[in-house]
Amino acid sequence: MKQRTIHLAATGARIATGAAVATACVLGVAASVAAPWPVLQSTPASTTVTPMPGDSTIVCNGSFRALGRDSSRADLLVSAGVPRLRLDAGDHQTSTAPLQMPDVLGGEGAQSITGAVADRTAPLISASESLTLDDEDLRGFAAAPCREATMRSWLVGGDGSTGSSDVIVLSNPADVAATVDLNVYGSQKASTTKVVQPKTQLTLSLASVAGSEPRPVIEVIASGAPVRAAMQSAHVRTLDAVGIDVQDGTGGAQESLRLLGVQSQPVTEGDDSTGILLRILAPADDATATVRVRGAAGDAGSDEYTVELTAGVPAEISLTGVPAGAQDVEIDATAPIVAAARQTVRAEGREDFNWMLPAPQLSGTVPFTVPSGAAATLYLRNTGFDPVSVSLEGPSAQTIELPADGVEAIALRAGGHRLRTEGAVHAAVGLLGDGAVAGWPLWSPPATQQPIVVRP
């Protein structure tokens, strides 16, 4: 009996111990489920490097072309004048290379200017050209910056109708040939392909590309090498020469555009040719564009226009009733668009015109050069919700505090300048004299090399 009691006690102890162990296991499993599971993670090896910036190259157009001076050779292009060149390279060394102008009689001045990298610093170089002509067939003032070549741009301007004498200038500063497709948007679409040889500038009459289209928009697409596309325009009314212009190509289509410092000089008698004429194209999709005008000094505009755009068909509207002076033109569309504004001035029997392009957003350091020949103004616009401090270096050095949605107009002296800003702003240069007008937006310099992450 005693032996049986001992066996029963031992069995009871084993059962109690097993139950305790089972309970502990259950609690452990429950706790492990509730607790976070270990994560297997590996961080790939990487390093951040800043590539060496490259040299910077800009292209100058050179001679202004006269078309049709020889009645026996209507297609002959002759140099009507060589513009004055103003260059600012700061502390960087520059080199120049002439561009051949085989289709311009007496042509000169077309060249590429290259700024060399110094101490791993990207070269900030700028240059501009300007000239005044007073001939029977060409009369007016023209000025334009020297620009870098690109693979794609838009020429929003020009006129193929009677009285206009416009030419397209394609410059190839590279060492290899460039194939250029010119796609014309107008009442009918057309396309032309040209080959621009290395270190060469090719000139085409607008009529040979766009026919008699009165409001063409031309898409320029390069392959093989980038090109600089520009348009030189001249106009004759009856027998009187009434202005010249040099217009650059603009960037890709966007839904929101800002054109700064567009001059309005409306007249109350005769032909009101001195208002602002706006040309707009929606390349791919139908769109509705809303156009607003306000004074470049900051006063609110009184006019708003709505324009229905058919895809691929340029439209023009005349901004009538706009007060005299510099105006900012705002365009917001429901699809990407390209646009330009034709500004015209008149004084003492003389007339001149210029196509002003949209001003892109800028930040960082932007070099620009102001040419001589007419009084210059820098137009600034802050479209953001925060104030922006802008530093201007050069002959017109000063600091400008731009409030949110603020504007400023600053008188400029001729010479090289640097605009420095941490926030995003829009900027344009306008030149205005007696019967003389020119202007262009400021573009960021060729992109400097940003840090990149390298992984094996």
GROMACS .gro file of C-alpha atoms in nm:
model
  456
    1MET     CA    1   0.000   0.000   0.000
    2LYS     CA    2   0.282   0.232   0.077
    3GLN     CA    3   0.449   0.148  -0.255
    4ARG     CA    4   0.126   0.229  -0.447
    5THR     CA    5   0.098   0.567  -0.271
    6ILE     CA    6   0.449   0.656  -0.375
    7HIS     CA    7   0.374   0.569  -0.742
    8LEU     CA    8   0.056   0.777  -0.742
    9ALA     CA    9   0.240   1.075  -0.593
   10ALA     CA   10   0.515   1.052  -0.855
   11THR     CA   11   0.260   1.031  -1.136
   12GLY     CA   12   0.071   1.334  -1.000
   13ALA     CA   13   0.393   1.532  -0.986
   14ARG     CA   14   0.478   1.448  -1.347
   15ILE     CA   15   0.128   1.552  -1.462
   16ALA     CA   16   0.153   1.883  -1.276
   17THR     CA   17   0.496   1.949  -1.419
   18GLY     CA   18   0.377   1.869  -1.776
   19ALA     CA   19   0.077   2.099  -1.738
   20ALA     CA   20   0.302   2.379  -1.621
   21VAL     CA   21   0.538   2.332  -1.914
   22ALA     CA   22   0.248   2.322  -2.163
   23THR     CA   23   0.104   2.639  -2.016
   24ALA     CA   24   0.441   2.812  -2.042
   25CYS     CA   25   0.474   2.704  -2.405
   26VAL     CA   26   0.130   2.840  -2.490
   27LEU     CA   27   0.209   3.170  -2.320
   28GLY     CA   28   0.545   3.187  -2.499
   29VAL     CA   29   0.389   3.126  -2.838
   30ALA     CA   30   0.122   3.390  -2.773
   31ALA     CA   31   0.385   3.638  -2.664
   32SER     CA   32   0.601   3.568  -2.968
   33VAL     CA   33   0.303   3.625  -3.199
   34ALA     CA   34   0.222   3.956  -3.032
   35ALA     CA   35   0.585   4.073  -3.032
   36PRO     CA   36   0.734   4.221  -3.351
   37TRP     CA   37   0.910   3.968  -3.570
   38PRO     CA   38   1.274   4.026  -3.658
   39VAL     CA   39   1.326   4.194  -3.998
   40LEU     CA   40   1.598   4.085  -4.236
   41GLN     CA   41   1.727   4.399  -4.410
   42SER     CA   42   2.037   4.479  -4.612
   43THR     CA   43   2.143   4.828  -4.722
   44PRO     CA   44   2.300   4.825  -5.069
   45ALA     CA   45   2.642   4.981  -5.096
   46SER     CA   46   2.637   5.328  -5.253
   47THR     CA   47   2.830   5.650  -5.269
   48THR     CA   48   2.743   6.006  -5.370
   49VAL     CA   49   2.966   6.187  -5.617
   50THR     CA   50   2.954   6.522  -5.792
   51PRO     CA   51   3.065   6.490  -6.156
   52MET     CA   52   3.303   6.740  -6.304
   53PRO     CA   53   3.100   7.013  -6.480
   54GLY     CA   54   3.155   7.052  -6.850
   55ASP     CA   55   3.243   7.351  -7.063
   56SER     CA   56   2.958   7.581  -7.163
   57THR     CA   57   2.895   7.684  -7.524
   58ILE     CA   58   2.667   7.959  -7.652
   59VAL     CA   59   2.596   8.059  -8.012
   60CYS     CA   60   2.569   8.409  -8.163
   61ASN     CA   61   2.369   8.471  -8.482
   62GLY     CA   62   2.594   8.726  -8.651
   63SER     CA   63   2.480   8.920  -8.959
   64PHE     CA   64   2.123   9.038  -9.000
   65ARG     CA   65   2.002   8.906  -9.337
   66ALA     CA   66   1.842   9.108  -9.614
   67LEU     CA   67   1.628   8.908  -9.853
   68GLY     CA   68   1.533   9.015 -10.207
   69ARG     CA   69   1.769   9.309 -10.257
   70ASP     CA   70   1.868   9.172 -10.597
   71SER     CA   71   1.559   9.156 -10.820
   72SER     CA   72   1.732   8.908 -11.049
   73ARG     CA   73   1.797   8.674 -10.754
   74ALA     CA   74   1.499   8.697 -10.521
   75ASP     CA   75   1.633   8.424 -10.294
   76LEU     CA   76   1.975   8.584 -10.244
   77LEU     CA   77   2.058   8.658  -9.879
   78VAL     CA   78   2.286   8.955  -9.813
   79SER     CA   79   2.437   9.075  -9.488
   80ALA     CA   80   2.261   9.402  -9.402
   81GLY     CA   81   2.470   9.464  -9.092
   82VAL     CA   82   2.682   9.293  -8.828
   83PRO     CA   83   2.558   9.337  -8.470
   84ARG     CA   84   2.770   9.463  -8.184
   85LEU     CA   85   2.870   9.182  -7.950
   86ARG     CA   86   2.895   9.220  -7.573
   87LEU     CA   87   3.047   8.927  -7.380
   88ASP     CA   88   3.076   8.859  -7.008
   89ALA     CA   89   3.269   8.552  -6.896
   90GLY     CA   90   3.363   8.653  -6.542
   91ASP     CA   91   3.686   8.479  -6.442
   92HIS     CA   92   3.650   8.198  -6.695
   93GLN     CA   93   3.864   8.161  -7.003
   94THR     CA   94   3.674   8.160  -7.331
   95SER     CA   95   3.746   8.049  -7.684
   96THR     CA   96   3.555   8.132  -8.002
   97ALA     CA   97   3.498   7.935  -8.321
   98PRO     CA   98   3.351   8.098  -8.632
   99LEU     CA   99   3.051   7.936  -8.798
  100GLN     CA  100   3.048   7.916  -9.175
  101MET     CA  101   2.766   8.113  -9.344
  102PRO     CA  102   2.773   7.974  -9.700
  103ASP     CA  103   2.428   8.104  -9.797
  104VAL     CA  104   2.476   8.469  -9.688
  105LEU     CA  105   2.669   8.706  -9.912
  106GLY     CA  106   2.912   8.900  -9.693
  107GLY     CA  107   2.792   8.721  -9.382
  108GLU     CA  108   3.008   8.737  -9.071
  109GLY     CA  109   2.987   8.733  -8.694
  110ALA     CA  110   2.820   8.392  -8.652
  111GLN     CA  111   3.024   8.210  -8.390
  112SER     CA  112   3.022   7.980  -8.091
  113ILE     CA  113   3.174   8.094  -7.760
  114THR     CA  114   3.292   7.829  -7.515
  115GLY     CA  115   3.364   7.895  -7.148
  116ALA     CA  116   3.610   7.656  -6.985
  117VAL     CA  117   3.562   7.494  -6.646
  118ALA     CA  118   3.786   7.643  -6.377
  119ASP     CA  119   3.846   7.484  -6.034
  120ARG     CA  120   3.554   7.243  -6.084
  121THR     CA  121   3.322   7.543  -6.125
  122ALA     CA  122   3.073   7.549  -6.412
  123PRO     CA  123   3.139   7.848  -6.639
  124LEU     CA  124   2.869   8.115  -6.624
  125ILE     CA  125   2.911   8.304  -6.950
  126SER     CA  126   2.667   8.530  -7.131
  127ALA     CA  127   2.667   8.747  -7.441
  128SER     CA  128   2.425   8.958  -7.643
  129GLU     CA  129   2.406   9.116  -7.986
  130SER     CA  130   2.238   9.439  -8.098
  131LEU     CA  131   2.218   9.651  -8.411
  132THR     CA  132   2.025   9.939  -8.562
  133LEU     CA  133   1.942   9.949  -8.934
  134ASP     CA  134   1.823  10.250  -9.133
  135ASP     CA  135   1.796  10.130  -9.492
  136GLU     CA  136   1.512  10.162  -9.740
  137ASP     CA  137   1.411   9.796  -9.697
  138LEU     CA  138   1.525   9.738  -9.337
  139ARG     CA  139   1.474   9.987  -9.058
  140GLY     CA  140   1.461   9.929  -8.684
  141PHE     CA  141   1.641   9.800  -8.375
  142ALA     CA  142   1.710   9.434  -8.295
  143ALA     CA  143   1.880   9.274  -7.996
  144ALA     CA  144   1.905   8.918  -7.870
  145PRO     CA  145   2.114   8.706  -7.635
  146CYS     CA  146   2.360   8.444  -7.753
  147ARG     CA  147   2.208   8.108  -7.657
  148GLU     CA  148   2.310   7.747  -7.620
  149ALA     CA  149   2.210   7.491  -7.883
  150THR     CA  150   1.928   7.248  -7.796
  151MET     CA  151   1.772   6.935  -7.936
  152ARG     CA  152   1.419   7.079  -7.947
  153SER     CA  153   1.260   7.425  -7.952
  154TRP     CA  154   0.962   7.621  -8.088
  155LEU     CA  155   0.960   7.931  -8.306
  156VAL     CA  156   0.639   8.116  -8.220
  157GLY     CA  157   0.642   8.421  -8.444
  158GLY     CA  158   0.709   8.533  -8.794
  159ASP     CA  159   0.476   8.601  -9.083
  160GLY     CA  160   0.472   8.449  -9.430
  161SER     CA  161   0.230   8.702  -9.583
  162THR     CA  162   0.310   8.990  -9.818
  163GLY     CA  163   0.527   9.261  -9.666
  164SER     CA  164   0.717   9.030  -9.434
  165SER     CA  165   1.071   8.912  -9.495
  166ASP     CA  166   1.149   8.644  -9.238
  167VAL     CA  167   1.426   8.386  -9.229
  168ILE     CA  168   1.500   8.089  -9.002
  169VAL     CA  169   1.858   8.062  -8.877
  170LEU     CA  170   1.989   7.718  -8.773
  171SER     CA  171   2.335   7.712  -8.611
  172ASN     CA  172   2.530   7.392  -8.545
  173PRO     CA  173   2.837   7.451  -8.325
  174ALA     CA  174   2.919   7.080  -8.294
  175ASP     CA  175   3.182   6.874  -8.476
  176VAL     CA  176   2.922   6.646  -8.636
  177ALA     CA  177   2.631   6.713  -8.869
  178ALA     CA  178   2.279   6.773  -8.735
  179THR     CA  179   1.957   6.662  -8.902
  180VAL     CA  180   1.678   6.911  -8.831
  181ASP     CA  181   1.305   6.848  -8.875
  182LEU     CA  182   1.094   7.163  -8.909
  183ASN     CA  183   0.727   7.090  -8.837
  184VAL     CA  184   0.503   7.382  -8.934
  185TYR     CA  185   0.168   7.436  -8.758
  186GLY     CA  186  -0.074   7.665  -8.938
  187SER     CA  187  -0.386   7.645  -9.150
  188GLN     CA  188  -0.220   7.332  -9.285
  189LYS     CA  189   0.063   7.127  -9.141
  190ALA     CA  190   0.390   7.088  -9.329
  191SER     CA  191   0.730   6.938  -9.260
  192THR     CA  192   1.080   7.002  -9.392
  193THR     CA  193   1.405   6.824  -9.312
  194LYS     CA  194   1.745   6.989  -9.345
  195VAL     CA  195   2.102   6.884  -9.266
  196VAL     CA  196   2.320   7.143  -9.097
  197GLN     CA  197   2.688   7.070  -9.141
  198PRO     CA  198   2.935   7.093  -8.848
  199LYS     CA  199   3.046   7.445  -8.748
  200THR     CA  200   2.794   7.588  -8.994
  201GLN     CA  201   2.495   7.820  -8.989
  202LEU     CA  202   2.211   7.749  -9.232
  203THR     CA  203   1.954   8.012  -9.333
  204LEU     CA  204   1.610   7.931  -9.474
  205SER     CA  205   1.346   8.176  -9.587
  206LEU     CA  206   1.027   8.130  -9.387
  207ALA     CA  207   0.830   8.118  -9.712
  208SER     CA  208   1.025   7.812  -9.826
  209VAL     CA  209   0.924   7.629  -9.508
  210ALA     CA  210   0.578   7.766  -9.422
  211GLY     CA  211   0.459   7.913  -9.752
  212SER     CA  212   0.237   8.218  -9.710
  213GLU     CA  213   0.112   8.114  -9.366
  214PRO     CA  214   0.032   8.440  -9.177
  215ARG     CA  215   0.074   8.301  -8.825
  216PRO     CA  216   0.304   7.999  -8.831
  217VAL     CA  217   0.440   7.812  -8.530
  218ILE     CA  218   0.740   7.592  -8.606
  219GLU     CA  219   0.863   7.298  -8.402
  220VAL     CA  220   1.238   7.244  -8.444
  221ILE     CA  221   1.368   6.893  -8.365
  222ALA     CA  222   1.739   6.815  -8.405
  223SER     CA  223   1.915   6.480  -8.410
  224GLY     CA  224   2.284   6.401  -8.432
  225ALA     CA  225   2.379   6.731  -8.266
  226PRO     CA  226   2.195   7.018  -8.095
  227VAL     CA  227   2.126   7.336  -8.290
  228ARG     CA  228   2.033   7.690  -8.202
  229ALA     CA  229   1.716   7.796  -8.383
  230ALA     CA  230   1.629   8.164  -8.426
  231MET     CA  231   1.416   8.378  -8.657
  232GLN     CA  232   1.511   8.712  -8.809
  233SER     CA  233   1.210   8.917  -8.914
  234ALA     CA  234   1.154   9.239  -9.107
  235HIS     CA  235   0.835   9.408  -9.219
  236VAL     CA  236   0.745   9.660  -9.489
  237ARG     CA  237   0.411   9.843  -9.496
  238THR     CA  238   0.334   9.979  -9.841
  239LEU     CA  239   0.683  10.116  -9.921
  240ASP     CA  240   0.796  10.191  -9.566
  241ALA     CA  241   1.020   9.963  -9.362
  242VAL     CA  242   0.857   9.928  -9.020
  243GLY     CA  243   1.078   9.725  -8.791
  244ILE     CA  244   1.316   9.432  -8.752
  245ASP     CA  245   1.345   9.161  -8.491
  246VAL     CA  246   1.554   8.862  -8.381
  247GLN     CA  247   1.351   8.598  -8.201
  248ASP     CA  248   1.483   8.293  -8.018
  249GLY     CA  249   1.328   7.952  -7.991
  250THR     CA  250   1.127   7.881  -7.678
  251GLY     CA  251   1.108   7.563  -7.469
  252GLY     CA  252   0.844   7.292  -7.452
  253ALA     CA  253   0.469   7.341  -7.417
  254GLN     CA  254   0.333   7.413  -7.068
  255GLU     CA  255  -0.007   7.477  -6.915
  256SER     CA  256   0.096   7.802  -6.743
  257LEU     CA  257   0.301   8.076  -6.911
  258ARG     CA  258   0.416   8.421  -6.796
  259LEU     CA  259   0.532   8.689  -7.041
  260LEU     CA  260   0.694   8.986  -6.866
  261GLY     CA  261   0.745   9.348  -6.968
  262VAL     CA  262   0.542   9.340  -7.290
  263GLN     CA  263   0.512   9.696  -7.421
  264SER     CA  264   0.175   9.841  -7.514
  265GLN     CA  265   0.157  10.166  -7.710
  266PRO     CA  266  -0.198  10.185  -7.846
  267VAL     CA  267  -0.291  10.463  -8.087
  268THR     CA  268  -0.631  10.621  -8.130
  269GLU     CA  269  -0.605  10.713  -8.495
  270GLY     CA  270  -0.544  10.516  -8.812
  271ASP     CA  271  -0.412  10.161  -8.808
  272ASP     CA  272  -0.389  10.040  -8.448
  273SER     CA  273  -0.082   9.824  -8.513
  274THR     CA  274   0.082   9.916  -8.185
  275GLY     CA  275  -0.123   9.703  -7.950
  276ILE     CA  276  -0.018   9.361  -7.816
  277LEU     CA  277  -0.079   9.064  -8.044
  278LEU     CA  278  -0.074   8.723  -7.878
  279ARG     CA  279  -0.011   8.399  -8.071
  280ILE     CA  280  -0.095   8.069  -7.900
  281LEU     CA  281  -0.076   7.705  -8.007
  282ALA     CA  282  -0.193   7.389  -7.832
  283PRO     CA  283   0.020   7.132  -8.019
  284ALA     CA  284  -0.145   6.808  -7.910
  285ASP     CA  285  -0.490   6.860  -7.753
  286ASP     CA  286  -0.780   7.102  -7.776
  287ALA     CA  287  -0.761   7.353  -7.492
  288THR     CA  288  -0.919   7.656  -7.333
  289ALA     CA  289  -0.671   7.933  -7.254
  290THR     CA  290  -0.740   8.215  -7.010
  291VAL     CA  291  -0.535   8.529  -7.070
  292ARG     CA  292  -0.493   8.801  -6.807
  293VAL     CA  293  -0.305   9.130  -6.839
  294ARG     CA  294  -0.167   9.334  -6.554
  295GLY     CA  295   0.081   9.618  -6.536
  296ALA     CA  296   0.444   9.523  -6.494
  297ALA     CA  297   0.457   9.770  -6.204
  298GLY     CA  298   0.218   9.546  -6.011
  299ASP     CA  299  -0.120   9.709  -6.067
  300ALA     CA  300  -0.399   9.466  -6.142
  301GLY     CA  301  -0.508   9.433  -6.500
  302SER     CA  302  -0.863   9.504  -6.605
  303ASP     CA  303  -0.895   9.259  -6.892
  304GLU     CA  304  -0.940   8.883  -6.912
  305TYR     CA  305  -0.970   8.689  -7.237
  306THR     CA  306  -1.083   8.333  -7.302
  307VAL     CA  307  -0.949   8.160  -7.611
  308GLU     CA  308  -1.072   7.826  -7.744
  309LEU     CA  309  -0.782   7.641  -7.908
  310THR     CA  310  -0.804   7.363  -8.163
  311ALA     CA  311  -0.515   7.117  -8.142
  312GLY     CA  312  -0.244   7.194  -8.396
  313VAL     CA  313  -0.397   7.523  -8.519
  314PRO     CA  314  -0.236   7.853  -8.404
  315ALA     CA  315  -0.466   8.127  -8.278
  316GLU     CA  316  -0.407   8.501  -8.245
  317ILE     CA  317  -0.583   8.757  -8.030
  318SER     CA  318  -0.530   9.131  -8.015
  319LEU     CA  319  -0.517   9.263  -7.660
  320THR     CA  320  -0.703   9.585  -7.729
  321GLY     CA  321  -0.773   9.848  -7.471
  322VAL     CA  322  -0.458   9.770  -7.273
  323PRO     CA  323  -0.306  10.084  -7.116
  324ALA     CA  324   0.023  10.217  -7.247
  325GLY     CA  325   0.336  10.086  -7.079
  326ALA     CA  326   0.492   9.754  -6.984
  327GLN     CA  327   0.246   9.474  -6.914
  328ASP     CA  328   0.268   9.121  -6.778
  329VAL     CA  329   0.064   8.867  -6.974
  330GLU     CA  330  -0.049   8.554  -6.786
  331ILE     CA  331  -0.179   8.252  -6.977
  332ASP     CA  332  -0.330   7.946  -6.809
  333ALA     CA  333  -0.460   7.663  -7.027
  334THR     CA  334  -0.627   7.327  -6.983
  335ALA     CA  335  -0.358   7.159  -7.197
  336PRO     CA  336   0.008   7.237  -7.272
  337ILE     CA  337   0.059   7.538  -7.502
  338VAL     CA  338   0.333   7.753  -7.654
  339ALA     CA  339   0.291   8.128  -7.702
  340ALA     CA  340   0.458   8.460  -7.779
  341ALA     CA  341   0.347   8.824  -7.777
  342ARG     CA  342   0.422   9.074  -8.054
  343GLN     CA  343   0.492   9.417  -7.908
  344THR     CA  344   0.507   9.724  -8.132
  345VAL     CA  345   0.617  10.083  -8.067
  346ARG     CA  346   0.600  10.399  -8.279
  347ALA     CA  347   0.773  10.737  -8.245
  348GLU     CA  348   0.819  11.029  -8.485
  349GLY     CA  349   0.729  10.831  -8.795
  350ARG     CA  350   0.942  10.529  -8.699
  351GLU     CA  351   0.806  10.191  -8.597
  352ASP     CA  352   0.961   9.877  -8.454
  353PHE     CA  353   0.841   9.541  -8.320
  354ASN     CA  354   0.960   9.244  -8.117
  355TRP     CA  355   0.826   8.900  -8.023
  356MET     CA  356   0.847   8.850  -7.644
  357LEU     CA  357   0.865   8.490  -7.520
  358PRO     CA  358   0.743   8.332  -7.194
  359ALA     CA  359   0.977   8.363  -6.896
  360PRO     CA  360   1.047   8.029  -6.722
  361GLN     CA  361   1.100   7.989  -6.348
  362LEU     CA  362   1.457   8.058  -6.236
  363SER     CA  363   1.658   7.977  -5.927
  364GLY     CA  364   2.025   7.983  -5.837
  365THR     CA  365   2.262   8.201  -6.040
  366VAL     CA  366   2.167   8.327  -6.386
  367PRO     CA  367   2.415   8.528  -6.596
  368PHE     CA  368   2.290   8.775  -6.858
  369THR     CA  369   2.433   9.056  -7.064
  370VAL     CA  370   2.259   9.382  -7.149
  371PRO     CA  371   2.352   9.527  -7.491
  372SER     CA  372   2.369   9.895  -7.583
  373GLY     CA  373   2.133  10.077  -7.817
  374ALA     CA  374   1.823  10.140  -7.601
  375ALA     CA  375   1.729  10.187  -7.235
  376ALA     CA  376   1.706   9.850  -7.060
  377THR     CA  377   1.480   9.729  -6.778
  378LEU     CA  378   1.480   9.406  -6.578
  379TYR     CA  379   1.129   9.277  -6.504
  380LEU     CA  380   1.093   9.039  -6.208
  381ARG     CA  381   0.792   8.837  -6.098
  382ASN     CA  382   0.745   8.618  -5.789
  383THR     CA  383   0.448   8.387  -5.847
  384GLY     CA  384   0.501   8.199  -5.518
  385PHE     CA  385   0.335   8.232  -5.179
  386ASP     CA  386   0.653   8.330  -4.994
  387PRO     CA  387   0.876   8.637  -5.031
  388VAL     CA  388   1.198   8.596  -5.229
  389SER     CA  389   1.523   8.791  -5.202
  390VAL     CA  390   1.696   8.855  -5.534
  391SER     CA  391   2.055   8.975  -5.559
  392LEU     CA  392   2.165   9.157  -5.874
  393GLU     CA  393   2.538   9.182  -5.940
  394GLY     CA  394   2.712   9.390  -6.205
  395PRO     CA  395   2.678   9.752  -6.321
  396SER     CA  396   2.328   9.771  -6.168
  397ALA     CA  397   2.409   9.588  -5.842
  398GLN     CA  398   2.137   9.586  -5.575
  399THR     CA  399   1.919   9.356  -5.367
  400ILE     CA  400   1.548   9.329  -5.439
  401GLU     CA  401   1.292   9.194  -5.193
  402LEU     CA  402   1.001   9.044  -5.385
  403PRO     CA  403   0.688   8.982  -5.176
  404ALA     CA  404   0.456   8.693  -5.252
  405ASP     CA  405   0.301   8.748  -5.595
  406GLY     CA  406   0.517   9.059  -5.620
  407VAL     CA  407   0.669   9.231  -5.923
  408GLU     CA  408   0.955   9.475  -5.974
  409ALA     CA  409   1.097   9.676  -6.264
  410ILE     CA  410   1.465   9.777  -6.237
  411ALA     CA  411   1.660  10.005  -6.470
  412LEU     CA  412   1.969   9.835  -6.610
  413ARG     CA  413   2.299   9.963  -6.742
  414ALA     CA  414   2.473   9.794  -7.033
  415GLY     CA  415   2.714   9.517  -6.934
  416GLY     CA  416   2.732   9.173  -6.777
  417HIS     CA  417   2.511   9.091  -6.479
  418ARG     CA  418   2.444   8.803  -6.240
  419LEU     CA  419   2.100   8.738  -6.094
  420ARG     CA  420   2.107   8.525  -5.779
  421THR     CA  421   1.797   8.388  -5.608
  422GLU     CA  422   1.720   8.098  -5.376
  423GLY     CA  423   1.347   8.106  -5.449
  424ALA     CA  424   1.179   8.066  -5.787
  425VAL     CA  425   1.122   8.385  -5.986
  426HIS     CA  426   1.048   8.483  -6.347
  427ALA     CA  427   1.263   8.746  -6.519
  428ALA     CA  428   1.291   8.924  -6.854
  429VAL     CA  429   1.498   9.202  -7.010
  430GLY     CA  430   1.322   9.473  -7.208
  431LEU     CA  431   1.484   9.745  -7.420
  432LEU     CA  432   1.288  10.051  -7.524
  433GLY     CA  433   1.387  10.367  -7.715
  434ASP     CA  434   1.233  10.614  -7.957
  435GLY     CA  435   1.083  10.386  -8.216
  436ALA     CA  436   1.293  10.092  -8.091
  437VAL     CA  437   1.194   9.784  -7.891
  438ALA     CA  438   1.350   9.447  -7.808
  439GLY     CA  439   1.329   9.199  -7.525
  440TRP     CA  440   1.371   8.840  -7.414
  441PRO     CA  441   1.319   8.628  -7.102
  442LEU     CA  442   1.608   8.509  -6.888
  443TRP     CA  443   1.681   8.138  -6.908
  444SER     CA  444   1.883   7.930  -6.666
  445PRO     CA  445   2.237   7.856  -6.788
  446PRO     CA  446   2.317   7.506  -6.915
  447ALA     CA  447   2.258   7.271  -6.623
  448THR     CA  448   2.548   7.233  -6.387
  449GLN     CA  449   2.633   6.882  -6.274
  450GLN     CA  450   2.425   6.781  -5.971
  451PRO     CA  451   2.537   6.516  -5.719
  452ILE     CA  452   2.443   6.163  -5.821
  453VAL     CA  453   2.423   5.835  -5.625
  454VAL     CA  454   2.640   5.551  -5.761
  455ARG     CA  455   2.558   5.187  -5.671
  456PRO     CA  456   2.757   4.875  -5.767
   0.00000   0.00000   0.00000
